[in-house]
Amino acid sequence: MLSVIRVHLPSEIPIVGCELTPYVLVRRPDKTAATDDVPESAPLEGYFLRYRWYRVQSDKKVTICSVHPTEQATLQCVFCSKRRSLVAKSYHCSPKCFTDAWQHHKTLHERAAAENGNEEDELTRFNSTGSGVLSSTLSGSMSNLTLANNGPTPFYPASITQKNGGETLIEVGGCKTYTPTADDIGYVLKFECVVANAETKQFVGHPSTILTSRVIPAPSPSPRRLIPVNGADVMGHLDQDGRIQSAGSFTVLSYNILSDTSASSDLYSYCPPWALSWPYRRQNLLREIVGYRADVVCLQEVQSDHFHEIFAPELDKHGYQALYKRKTNEVLSGSTSAIDGCATFFRRDRFSHVKKYDVEFNKAAQSLTEAIIPHTQKRTALNRLVKDNIALIVVLEAKFGNQPTDPSGKRQLICVANTHVNVQQELKDVKLWQVHTLLKGLEKIAASADIPMLVCGDFNTLPGSAPHTLLVMGKVDPLHPDLLVDPLGILRPHTKLTHQLPLVSAYSSFVRPIMGLGLEQHRRRMDLNTNEPLFTNCTREFIGTHDYIFYTADTLMVESLLELLDEDGLRKDTALPSPEWSSNHIALLAEFRCMPRTRR
């Protein structure tokens, strides 16, 4: 007969909006063990598994710390408590928690004051006291601010199922999978699995149960703003309600989302396990990506199975068409479904698909070794060059026009390249060769179509390196130190390391001499020596820029940029990934406008 051997949860900490799917091991009638579901619609020899989820409710509701969501809040910021938009960020588990978060927390006050000018005097008085006075004030009035037991009584359905002592169990789900809601915050959930008779519906044996920790809210970072860089002084917000976008412009997002296979607890031990789990990161990444409302989305490190099962269908619901190129697997081992690649999405109401080119650097390596490497060195050369990296190039046709309308009536095509260059820092020659190979391919497309180009991705190379210099300068100084690493001689003669595309890094627009007012804080997040962000990748061991959006400056102009993140704000969680930001990289986004063609 069917019986349950054991049940457990991959993560004991449930998060609002993040699916909970228990692992249920059953013994089948033939005595074999399996994890396959046995639903009522398909019983096994007259028996099926019945599931129930309950909210364990008592008279006390627990308020959760906004910084450490697994901890109970004991105090609240007075300033935030008076502003509905900031209430969720107002709770802290201890005076030390509040003090440690102060540098980041006070920016919430500043933004609130900027949106409500009449509160500036109060803000100045409040912030000038300093975090030390604030924390002592809060801890001194703990009786008024310990809200765990004094919050408003929430409304719940009347269908109370059962009572155990002083606790009430409210049924919230009847399937194996349950997604916690805001009503569950602060409460423990109970999962119950029991074998039932298909005819009588009577239970057989005792239910197998498991209790979760208290449900916590999904951390919600402050929205990143879209900052005009074309001289305008008005700043916009990116949110799910949409944003004002000028006619003829379009936005492009580039984001390395950190594949699940790369998100190991050994590498990112500072990130809470629940925040590093794929079910949570998947939900958080989708919410972030969809929230940017970009017209073109370039993602790197998208696993093949995740593209087909999650990203393509989910973004399709938001009007995106999807294209994908998986890394080749001559070096990588294991299941091909877990191999990552590059995914490019575009809004169907803004663009139509014209052509797709797949770039496999492994194939280029084979051709190169056949052409220039002596036979005795071919194996050594291929071992060095074959790294499975790829690029995805997409040609799109715009469904919108510029202002004023182009009198020629020609189709407006745009070419978008999405790549992930080799990560091994010692292989400087391989990185440069991959970038040069991509650029030569893009030159051929440009020559045939005279088309605006965007080159996006994780280049795994710092500003000022040989690959970066080649991209933005069109050539590499023969004395560049990176050229000293060339054991195969694939970079010689150095005079061949050129291209004719007038590429400029989009984020260099933050350091233009003529800019709008109030942009000093954004310049402070730029490296003025390289005209690139101070960082796009921030872990405990490394901080620097590896991600870029390049564009052809004779055909496109930058209208606005997604604001960069501040290192101090990220360091409150040690580094990336964190509960708020689910990748070790940050997303880059730029708004472009097509210009009249000047290239001949």
Coordinates of C-alpha atoms in Angstrom, one line a residue:
M1 CA 0.0 0.0 0.0
L2 CA 1.0 3.6 -0.5
S3 CA 2.7 5.2 2.5
V4 CA 4.7 8.4 3.2
I5 CA 8.4 7.8 4.3
R6 CA 9.3 11.4 5.1
V7 CA 8.7 15.1 4.1
H8 CA 11.0 18.1 4.3
L9 CA 11.4 21.6 2.8
P10 CA 14.4 22.7 0.8
S11 CA 14.3 25.9 2.9
E12 CA 12.6 26.3 6.2
I13 CA 12.3 30.1 5.8
P14 CA 9.2 31.0 3.7
I15 CA 9.1 34.3 1.8
V16 CA 6.1 36.1 0.5
G17 CA 5.6 35.4 -3.2
C18 CA 8.1 32.5 -3.2
E19 CA 6.7 29.0 -3.9
L20 CA 7.1 26.4 -1.3
T21 CA 7.3 22.8 -2.6
P22 CA 8.1 20.2 0.0
Y23 CA 10.1 17.1 -0.8
V24 CA 7.8 14.1 -0.2
L25 CA 9.3 10.6 -0.3
V26 CA 6.7 7.8 -0.6
R27 CA 6.9 4.0 -0.6
R28 CA 4.8 2.6 -3.5
P29 CA 2.8 -0.6 -3.3
D30 CA 5.7 -2.4 -5.1
K31 CA 8.0 -1.4 -2.2
T32 CA 10.0 1.0 -4.2
A33 CA 10.7 4.6 -3.0
A34 CA 9.8 7.5 -5.2
T35 CA 9.1 11.3 -5.1
D36 CA 6.5 11.2 -7.8
D37 CA 3.2 12.9 -6.9
V38 CA 0.1 10.7 -6.5
P39 CA -2.9 13.0 -6.9
E40 CA -6.5 12.3 -6.4
S41 CA -7.1 12.4 -10.1
A42 CA -4.6 9.5 -10.7
P43 CA -4.7 7.3 -7.6
L44 CA -2.3 4.4 -7.2
E45 CA -4.1 1.1 -6.4
G46 CA -6.9 3.0 -4.8
Y47 CA -4.9 5.5 -2.8
F48 CA -3.7 9.1 -3.3
L49 CA -1.8 11.8 -1.4
R50 CA -3.8 14.6 0.2
Y51 CA -2.0 17.9 1.0
R52 CA -2.9 20.8 3.2
W53 CA -1.2 24.0 4.2
Y54 CA -2.2 25.8 7.4
R55 CA -1.3 29.2 8.9
V56 CA -0.5 28.7 12.6
Q57 CA -2.2 31.7 14.1
S58 CA -2.1 32.8 17.7
D59 CA -3.2 36.0 19.5
K60 CA 0.2 37.5 18.9
K61 CA 1.4 38.8 15.5
V62 CA 5.2 39.2 15.0
T63 CA 6.6 42.3 13.2
I64 CA 9.6 41.5 11.2
C65 CA 12.9 43.5 11.1
S66 CA 13.3 45.3 7.7
V67 CA 17.1 44.7 7.7
H68 CA 17.2 41.1 9.1
P69 CA 13.9 39.6 8.0
T70 CA 14.5 36.4 10.0
E71 CA 14.5 38.4 13.2
Q72 CA 11.6 39.9 15.2
A73 CA 11.4 43.7 15.2
T74 CA 11.7 45.5 18.6
L75 CA 11.9 49.1 17.6
Q76 CA 10.7 51.4 14.8
C77 CA 12.1 54.6 13.2
V78 CA 9.8 57.5 14.2
F79 CA 10.4 59.4 11.0
C80 CA 9.5 56.4 8.8
S81 CA 6.5 55.4 10.9
K82 CA 4.7 58.6 10.0
R83 CA 5.1 58.0 6.2
R84 CA 3.1 55.3 4.7
S85 CA 5.6 54.6 1.9
L86 CA 8.4 54.0 4.5
V87 CA 6.6 52.0 7.1
A88 CA 7.9 48.7 5.8
K89 CA 11.4 50.0 6.1
S90 CA 10.9 51.4 9.6
Y91 CA 11.3 48.2 11.7
H92 CA 14.6 47.1 13.3
C93 CA 15.5 44.2 15.6
S94 CA 17.9 46.1 17.8
P95 CA 19.6 49.5 18.3
K96 CA 22.8 48.1 16.8
C97 CA 20.8 47.0 13.7
F98 CA 19.5 50.5 13.3
T99 CA 22.9 52.1 13.9
D100 CA 24.6 49.8 11.4
A101 CA 22.0 50.6 8.8
W102 CA 21.9 54.3 9.4
Q103 CA 24.0 55.5 6.4
H104 CA 21.7 53.6 4.1
H105 CA 18.6 54.3 6.0
K106 CA 18.9 58.1 6.1
T107 CA 18.8 58.1 2.3
L108 CA 15.2 57.0 2.6
H109 CA 14.6 60.1 4.7
E110 CA 16.3 62.3 2.1
R111 CA 14.2 60.9 -0.7
A112 CA 11.0 61.3 1.2
A113 CA 11.9 64.9 2.0
A114 CA 12.8 65.6 -1.7
E115 CA 9.3 64.4 -2.6
N116 CA 7.7 66.5 0.2
G117 CA 9.5 69.9 0.3
N118 CA 7.5 71.1 3.3
E119 CA 9.2 68.4 5.4
E120 CA 12.7 69.6 4.9
D121 CA 13.0 71.4 8.3
E122 CA 11.8 68.3 10.1
L123 CA 14.2 66.1 8.2
T124 CA 17.2 68.4 8.9
R125 CA 16.3 68.4 12.6
F126 CA 15.8 64.6 12.6
N127 CA 18.9 63.7 10.6
S128 CA 21.2 66.2 12.3
T129 CA 20.8 64.3 15.6
G130 CA 22.9 61.5 14.2
S131 CA 22.3 57.8 14.3
G132 CA 23.6 57.6 17.9
V133 CA 20.9 59.9 19.3
L134 CA 18.3 58.2 17.1
S135 CA 19.1 54.7 18.4
S136 CA 19.1 55.8 22.0
T137 CA 15.8 57.6 21.5
L138 CA 14.3 54.5 20.0
S139 CA 15.6 52.2 22.6
G140 CA 14.5 54.6 25.3
S141 CA 10.9 54.4 24.1
M142 CA 10.9 50.7 23.5
S143 CA 7.5 50.3 25.2
N144 CA 5.9 52.5 22.5
L145 CA 7.8 50.9 19.6
T146 CA 7.8 47.2 20.3
L147 CA 5.0 46.6 17.9
A148 CA 5.2 42.9 17.7
N149 CA 2.2 42.5 20.0
N150 CA 0.4 45.8 19.3
G151 CA -0.1 45.8 15.5
P152 CA -3.6 46.0 14.0
T153 CA -5.5 42.8 13.9
P154 CA -5.5 41.6 10.3
F155 CA -8.5 40.3 8.6
Y156 CA -8.6 36.6 7.8
P157 CA -11.1 34.2 6.3
A158 CA -13.7 32.8 8.7
S159 CA -13.0 29.2 7.7
I160 CA -11.1 28.2 10.8
T161 CA -10.3 24.6 10.5
Q162 CA -9.1 23.5 13.9
K163 CA -7.7 24.7 17.1
N164 CA -4.7 23.3 19.0
G165 CA -4.5 24.7 22.5
G166 CA -4.0 28.4 22.2
E167 CA -3.3 28.3 18.5
T168 CA -5.7 28.3 15.5
L169 CA -4.9 26.5 12.3
I170 CA -6.3 28.3 9.3
E171 CA -6.3 26.3 6.0
V172 CA -4.6 28.4 3.3
G173 CA -3.8 25.8 0.7
G174 CA -4.9 22.4 -0.6
C175 CA -2.0 21.6 -3.1
K176 CA 1.5 20.3 -2.6
T177 CA 2.9 23.7 -3.5
Y178 CA 2.0 26.9 -1.6
T179 CA 3.0 30.5 -2.2
P180 CA 2.9 32.6 1.0
T181 CA 1.0 35.9 0.9
A182 CA 1.3 39.1 2.9
D183 CA -1.4 37.7 5.3
D184 CA 1.1 35.1 6.3
I185 CA 3.9 37.4 7.4
G186 CA 5.0 36.8 10.9
Y187 CA 3.3 33.4 11.2
V188 CA 4.5 29.8 11.1
L189 CA 3.1 27.6 8.3
K190 CA 2.3 23.9 8.7
F191 CA 2.4 21.4 5.9
E192 CA 0.5 18.2 6.1
C193 CA 0.6 15.1 3.9
V194 CA -1.5 12.0 4.4
V195 CA -2.5 9.0 2.4
A196 CA -6.2 8.8 1.6
N197 CA -8.6 6.2 0.2
A198 CA -9.8 7.1 -3.3
E199 CA -13.3 5.8 -2.7
T200 CA -14.1 6.7 0.9
K201 CA -11.7 9.7 1.1
Q202 CA -10.8 8.5 4.6
F203 CA -7.3 9.0 5.8
V204 CA -5.0 6.0 6.2
G205 CA -2.5 6.3 9.1
H206 CA -1.3 9.5 10.6
P207 CA -0.4 12.6 8.6
S208 CA 3.2 13.5 8.1
T209 CA 3.7 17.2 9.0
I210 CA 6.4 19.8 9.0
L211 CA 6.5 23.4 10.4
T212 CA 8.3 26.3 8.7
S213 CA 9.9 29.3 10.4
R214 CA 7.9 32.5 10.4
V215 CA 7.0 33.9 7.0
I216 CA 9.0 36.9 6.1
P217 CA 8.3 39.6 3.5
A218 CA 10.3 39.7 0.3
P219 CA 12.9 42.4 0.8
S220 CA 12.2 45.4 -1.5
P221 CA 15.1 47.6 -2.4
S222 CA 14.5 51.3 -3.1
P223 CA 13.6 51.6 -6.9
R224 CA 16.5 52.7 -9.0
R225 CA 15.7 55.9 -10.9
L226 CA 16.2 56.6 -14.6
I227 CA 18.5 59.7 -14.8
P228 CA 18.4 62.0 -17.9
V229 CA 21.8 62.8 -19.3
N230 CA 21.0 64.9 -22.2
G231 CA 20.8 68.2 -20.3
A232 CA 17.3 67.9 -18.9
D233 CA 16.9 68.6 -15.2
V234 CA 13.8 66.4 -14.6
M235 CA 14.4 62.9 -13.2
G236 CA 12.0 60.0 -13.7
H237 CA 11.2 56.8 -11.7
L238 CA 11.1 53.3 -13.0
D239 CA 8.2 51.4 -11.5
Q240 CA 5.5 48.9 -12.4
D241 CA 3.1 51.7 -13.2
G242 CA 5.2 52.6 -16.2
R243 CA 7.2 55.7 -17.0
I244 CA 7.3 58.6 -19.4
Q245 CA 9.3 57.7 -22.5
S246 CA 9.9 60.2 -25.3
A247 CA 8.8 59.3 -28.8
G248 CA 11.4 57.5 -30.9
S249 CA 13.5 56.4 -27.9
F250 CA 14.0 52.9 -26.6
T251 CA 15.6 51.3 -23.5
V252 CA 18.1 48.5 -23.3
L253 CA 18.9 46.4 -20.2
S254 CA 22.0 44.3 -19.7
Y255 CA 22.2 42.0 -16.6
N256 CA 24.3 39.0 -15.6
I257 CA 21.7 37.3 -13.3
L258 CA 24.1 34.7 -11.7
S259 CA 23.1 31.2 -12.7
D260 CA 21.9 28.8 -10.0
T261 CA 24.9 26.5 -10.6
S262 CA 27.3 29.4 -9.9
A263 CA 25.4 30.6 -6.8
S264 CA 27.2 28.3 -4.3
S265 CA 27.1 28.8 -0.6
D266 CA 30.9 28.3 -0.5
L267 CA 31.4 31.4 -2.8
Y268 CA 28.7 33.5 -1.2
S269 CA 28.6 32.3 2.4
Y270 CA 27.7 35.9 3.5
C271 CA 24.3 35.6 1.8
P272 CA 21.6 34.0 3.8
P273 CA 20.8 30.5 2.5
W274 CA 17.2 31.4 1.8
A275 CA 18.2 34.4 -0.2
L276 CA 20.7 32.3 -2.2
S277 CA 18.1 29.6 -3.0
W278 CA 16.9 29.5 -6.6
P279 CA 13.2 29.7 -5.8
Y280 CA 13.7 33.0 -4.0
R281 CA 16.3 34.4 -6.5
R282 CA 14.1 33.5 -9.4
Q283 CA 11.2 35.4 -8.0
N284 CA 13.3 38.4 -7.1
L285 CA 15.1 38.6 -10.4
L286 CA 11.9 38.4 -12.4
R287 CA 10.3 41.1 -10.3
E288 CA 13.4 43.3 -10.9
I289 CA 13.7 42.7 -14.6
V290 CA 10.0 43.1 -15.3
G291 CA 10.0 46.3 -13.2
Y292 CA 12.5 48.0 -15.4
R293 CA 10.1 47.7 -18.4
A294 CA 13.0 47.8 -20.8
D295 CA 12.3 47.5 -24.5
V296 CA 15.3 45.1 -25.1
V297 CA 16.6 42.9 -22.3
C298 CA 20.0 41.2 -22.5
L299 CA 20.6 38.6 -19.8
Q300 CA 23.8 36.5 -19.2
E301 CA 24.2 33.3 -17.2
V302 CA 20.7 32.1 -18.0
Q303 CA 20.6 28.3 -17.6
S304 CA 19.0 26.5 -20.5
D305 CA 16.3 24.9 -18.3
H306 CA 15.5 28.2 -16.6
F307 CA 15.2 30.0 -20.0
H308 CA 12.7 27.5 -21.3
E309 CA 10.8 26.8 -18.1
I310 CA 10.8 30.3 -16.4
F311 CA 12.2 33.3 -18.2
A312 CA 10.7 32.8 -21.7
P313 CA 7.2 32.0 -20.5
E314 CA 7.2 34.6 -17.7
L315 CA 8.5 37.4 -19.9
D316 CA 6.1 36.3 -22.6
K317 CA 3.3 37.3 -20.3
H318 CA 4.7 40.8 -20.3
G319 CA 4.8 41.1 -24.0
Y320 CA 8.4 39.9 -24.7
Q321 CA 9.7 37.7 -27.5
A322 CA 12.7 35.6 -26.5
L323 CA 15.8 34.4 -28.2
Y324 CA 18.5 32.3 -26.7
K325 CA 22.0 30.9 -27.3
R326 CA 23.4 28.3 -24.9
K327 CA 27.1 28.0 -24.3
T328 CA 28.7 25.1 -26.1
N329 CA 29.6 22.2 -23.9
E330 CA 33.0 20.9 -25.1
V331 CA 34.5 22.0 -21.8
L332 CA 31.6 22.1 -19.4
S333 CA 30.3 18.7 -18.2
G334 CA 27.1 17.5 -16.6
S335 CA 23.5 18.0 -17.7
T336 CA 23.2 20.3 -20.8
S337 CA 20.0 21.7 -19.3
A338 CA 22.1 23.3 -16.5
I339 CA 24.5 25.0 -18.9
D340 CA 24.0 28.7 -19.1
G341 CA 24.0 31.1 -22.0
C342 CA 22.8 34.5 -23.2
A343 CA 19.1 35.4 -23.6
T344 CA 17.8 38.4 -25.5
F345 CA 14.2 39.6 -25.1
F346 CA 12.4 42.4 -26.9
R347 CA 9.0 43.9 -26.6
R348 CA 6.7 42.7 -29.4
D349 CA 4.9 46.1 -29.5
R350 CA 8.2 47.9 -30.0
F351 CA 10.3 45.7 -32.3
S352 CA 10.0 42.8 -34.7
H353 CA 12.6 40.1 -35.2
V354 CA 14.6 40.3 -38.5
K355 CA 17.7 38.0 -38.0
K356 CA 19.6 36.1 -35.4
Y357 CA 23.3 35.2 -35.5
D358 CA 24.9 32.7 -33.1
V359 CA 28.6 33.3 -32.4
E360 CA 30.5 30.2 -31.0
F361 CA 34.0 31.1 -30.1
N362 CA 34.9 27.4 -30.0
K363 CA 34.3 27.3 -33.8
A364 CA 36.4 30.4 -34.3
A365 CA 39.1 28.7 -32.2
Q366 CA 39.1 25.7 -34.5
S367 CA 39.4 27.9 -37.6
L368 CA 42.2 29.9 -36.0
T369 CA 44.3 26.9 -35.0
E370 CA 43.9 25.4 -38.5
A371 CA 45.1 28.6 -40.1
I372 CA 48.0 29.7 -37.9
I373 CA 49.0 27.1 -35.3
P374 CA 51.6 24.5 -36.2
H375 CA 50.3 20.9 -36.1
T376 CA 52.4 20.0 -33.0
Q377 CA 50.8 22.8 -31.0
K378 CA 47.2 22.4 -32.1
R379 CA 46.1 20.5 -29.0
T380 CA 47.8 23.0 -26.7
A381 CA 46.2 25.9 -28.6
L382 CA 42.7 24.4 -28.4
N383 CA 43.0 23.6 -24.7
R384 CA 43.7 27.3 -24.2
L385 CA 41.2 28.8 -26.6
V386 CA 38.2 26.5 -26.3
K387 CA 36.2 27.8 -23.4
D388 CA 32.6 27.4 -24.5
N389 CA 31.8 31.2 -24.5
I390 CA 29.3 32.5 -27.0
A391 CA 27.6 35.7 -28.2
L392 CA 24.0 36.2 -29.5
I393 CA 23.5 38.9 -32.1
V394 CA 20.0 40.0 -33.0
V395 CA 18.8 42.4 -35.7
L396 CA 15.5 44.0 -34.9
E397 CA 13.2 46.4 -36.8
A398 CA 11.7 49.2 -34.8
K399 CA 8.0 49.7 -34.8
F400 CA 8.3 53.3 -33.7
G401 CA 9.6 56.4 -35.5
N402 CA 11.9 59.2 -34.6
Q403 CA 10.8 62.8 -34.2
P404 CA 10.6 64.3 -36.8
T405 CA 9.7 61.4 -39.0
D406 CA 12.5 60.2 -41.3
P407 CA 11.5 61.5 -44.7
S408 CA 13.3 58.6 -46.4
G409 CA 10.8 56.2 -45.0
K410 CA 13.5 53.5 -44.6
R411 CA 13.1 50.7 -42.1
Q412 CA 14.8 51.5 -38.7
L413 CA 17.0 48.5 -38.0
I414 CA 19.0 48.0 -34.8
C415 CA 21.6 45.3 -34.1
V416 CA 22.0 44.1 -30.5
A417 CA 24.9 41.9 -29.4
N418 CA 24.7 40.0 -26.1
T419 CA 27.9 38.2 -24.9
H420 CA 29.6 36.7 -21.9
V421 CA 33.4 36.7 -22.3
N422 CA 35.6 34.1 -20.6
V423 CA 36.0 34.6 -16.9
Q424 CA 39.6 33.4 -16.3
Q425 CA 41.6 36.5 -15.5
E426 CA 45.0 34.9 -16.4
L427 CA 43.8 34.3 -20.0
K428 CA 44.2 37.9 -21.2
D429 CA 44.9 36.8 -24.7
V430 CA 41.8 34.7 -24.9
K431 CA 39.6 37.5 -23.6
L432 CA 41.0 40.0 -26.2
W433 CA 40.8 37.4 -29.0
Q434 CA 37.1 36.7 -28.2
V435 CA 36.2 40.4 -28.1
H436 CA 38.1 41.1 -31.4
T437 CA 36.4 38.1 -33.0
L438 CA 33.0 39.5 -32.0
L439 CA 33.8 43.0 -33.3
K440 CA 34.9 41.6 -36.6
G441 CA 31.6 39.8 -37.0
L442 CA 29.7 43.0 -36.1
E443 CA 31.7 45.0 -38.6
K444 CA 30.5 42.7 -41.4
I445 CA 26.9 43.2 -40.3
A446 CA 27.5 47.0 -40.2
A447 CA 29.0 47.0 -43.6
S448 CA 26.0 45.2 -45.1
A449 CA 23.3 47.2 -43.4
D450 CA 24.7 50.5 -42.1
I451 CA 22.9 49.8 -38.9
P452 CA 23.0 51.2 -35.3
M453 CA 24.8 48.8 -33.0
L454 CA 24.6 47.9 -29.3
V455 CA 27.1 45.6 -27.7
C456 CA 26.0 44.5 -24.2
G457 CA 27.2 41.9 -21.7
D458 CA 29.6 40.7 -19.1
F459 CA 33.0 41.1 -20.6
N460 CA 34.9 39.9 -17.5
T461 CA 37.4 42.6 -18.1
L462 CA 38.2 45.9 -16.3
P463 CA 38.2 49.4 -17.7
G464 CA 41.5 50.2 -19.3
S465 CA 42.2 46.5 -20.1
A466 CA 43.1 45.6 -23.7
P467 CA 39.6 44.3 -24.5
H468 CA 38.0 47.5 -23.1
T469 CA 40.5 49.7 -24.9
L470 CA 39.9 47.9 -28.2
L471 CA 36.1 48.4 -27.8
V472 CA 36.2 52.1 -27.1
M473 CA 39.4 53.2 -28.9
G474 CA 39.2 51.0 -32.0
K475 CA 42.8 49.8 -31.4
V476 CA 45.2 48.7 -28.7
D477 CA 48.6 50.3 -28.0
P478 CA 51.3 47.8 -28.9
L479 CA 52.9 48.5 -25.6
H480 CA 49.8 47.6 -23.6
P481 CA 50.8 45.2 -20.8
D482 CA 48.0 42.8 -21.6
L483 CA 49.6 42.0 -24.9
L484 CA 52.6 40.5 -23.1
V485 CA 50.3 37.4 -22.4
D486 CA 50.2 35.8 -25.8
P487 CA 51.8 32.3 -25.7
L488 CA 50.2 31.2 -28.9
G489 CA 51.0 34.3 -30.9
I490 CA 47.3 34.8 -31.8
L491 CA 47.4 38.6 -31.2
R492 CA 50.3 39.3 -33.6
P493 CA 50.8 41.4 -35.5
H494 CA 49.3 43.9 -33.0
T495 CA 48.3 46.2 -35.9
K496 CA 45.5 43.8 -36.7
L497 CA 43.8 44.5 -33.4
T498 CA 41.5 47.2 -34.8
H499 CA 37.9 47.8 -35.7
Q500 CA 36.0 50.6 -37.4
L501 CA 32.8 50.8 -35.2
P502 CA 32.6 54.1 -33.3
L503 CA 31.7 52.5 -30.0
V504 CA 31.2 54.5 -26.8
S505 CA 30.3 53.2 -23.4
A506 CA 26.8 54.3 -22.5
Y507 CA 27.6 55.1 -18.8
S508 CA 30.4 57.5 -19.8
S509 CA 27.5 59.9 -20.4
F510 CA 27.4 60.4 -16.6
V511 CA 30.7 62.3 -16.9
R512 CA 29.8 64.6 -19.8
P513 CA 31.0 68.2 -19.3
I514 CA 27.5 69.6 -19.9
M515 CA 25.0 67.8 -17.8
G516 CA 21.7 68.5 -16.0
L517 CA 21.6 69.8 -12.4
G518 CA 21.8 67.6 -9.4
L519 CA 23.9 64.8 -11.0
E520 CA 27.0 65.1 -8.8
Q521 CA 25.9 62.0 -6.7
H522 CA 25.9 60.0 -9.9
R523 CA 29.4 61.2 -10.9
R524 CA 30.6 60.2 -7.6
R525 CA 29.7 56.6 -8.5
M526 CA 31.9 56.8 -11.6
D527 CA 35.6 56.4 -12.1
L528 CA 36.7 59.7 -13.7
N529 CA 39.9 58.1 -15.0
T530 CA 38.1 55.5 -17.1
N531 CA 34.7 57.1 -17.5
E532 CA 33.1 53.8 -16.3
P533 CA 31.1 52.9 -13.2
L534 CA 33.2 52.3 -10.1
F535 CA 31.7 48.8 -10.0
T536 CA 29.1 46.6 -11.6
N537 CA 30.2 43.5 -9.7
C538 CA 30.5 43.5 -5.9
T539 CA 31.4 40.4 -3.9
R540 CA 33.3 40.1 -0.6
E541 CA 36.5 39.3 -2.5
F542 CA 36.1 41.6 -5.6
I543 CA 34.6 44.9 -6.6
G544 CA 35.0 46.3 -10.0
T545 CA 33.4 46.8 -13.4
H546 CA 32.9 43.9 -15.8
D547 CA 29.6 44.8 -17.4
Y548 CA 29.0 47.4 -20.2
I549 CA 26.6 48.7 -22.8
F550 CA 28.4 50.0 -25.8
Y551 CA 26.7 51.9 -28.7
T552 CA 27.7 53.4 -32.1
A553 CA 27.9 57.1 -31.3
D554 CA 27.3 58.2 -35.0
T555 CA 23.8 56.5 -35.0
L556 CA 22.6 56.6 -31.4
M557 CA 22.6 59.0 -28.6
V558 CA 22.0 58.4 -24.9
E559 CA 19.0 60.0 -23.4
S560 CA 19.1 58.6 -19.8
L561 CA 20.7 56.0 -17.6
L562 CA 19.6 53.8 -14.8
E563 CA 21.3 55.1 -11.6
L564 CA 24.2 53.2 -10.2
L565 CA 24.2 51.7 -6.8
D566 CA 26.2 53.0 -3.9
E567 CA 28.8 50.6 -2.4
D568 CA 28.0 51.7 1.2
G569 CA 24.4 50.7 0.7
L570 CA 25.4 47.3 -0.6
R571 CA 27.9 46.7 2.2
K572 CA 25.2 46.7 4.8
D573 CA 24.6 43.1 3.5
T574 CA 28.3 42.5 3.1
A575 CA 28.2 42.2 -0.7
L576 CA 26.2 40.8 -3.6
P577 CA 24.2 38.7 -3.9
S578 CA 22.0 39.8 -1.0
P579 CA 18.4 39.5 0.1
E580 CA 17.6 42.7 -1.9
W581 CA 19.7 42.1 -5.0
S582 CA 19.8 38.5 -6.3
S583 CA 22.9 38.6 -8.5
N584 CA 26.6 39.4 -7.8
H585 CA 26.3 41.9 -10.7
I586 CA 24.0 45.0 -11.0
A587 CA 21.7 45.7 -13.9
L588 CA 22.7 48.4 -16.4
L589 CA 20.0 50.2 -18.4
A590 CA 20.3 53.0 -21.0
E591 CA 17.7 54.9 -23.0
F592 CA 18.7 55.6 -26.6
R593 CA 17.5 57.7 -29.5
C594 CA 18.4 57.0 -33.1
M595 CA 20.2 59.8 -34.9
P596 CA 20.3 60.7 -38.6
R597 CA 23.0 58.5 -40.2
T598 CA 26.4 60.2 -40.8
R599 CA 28.5 57.1 -41.5
R600 CA 29.5 56.7 -45.1

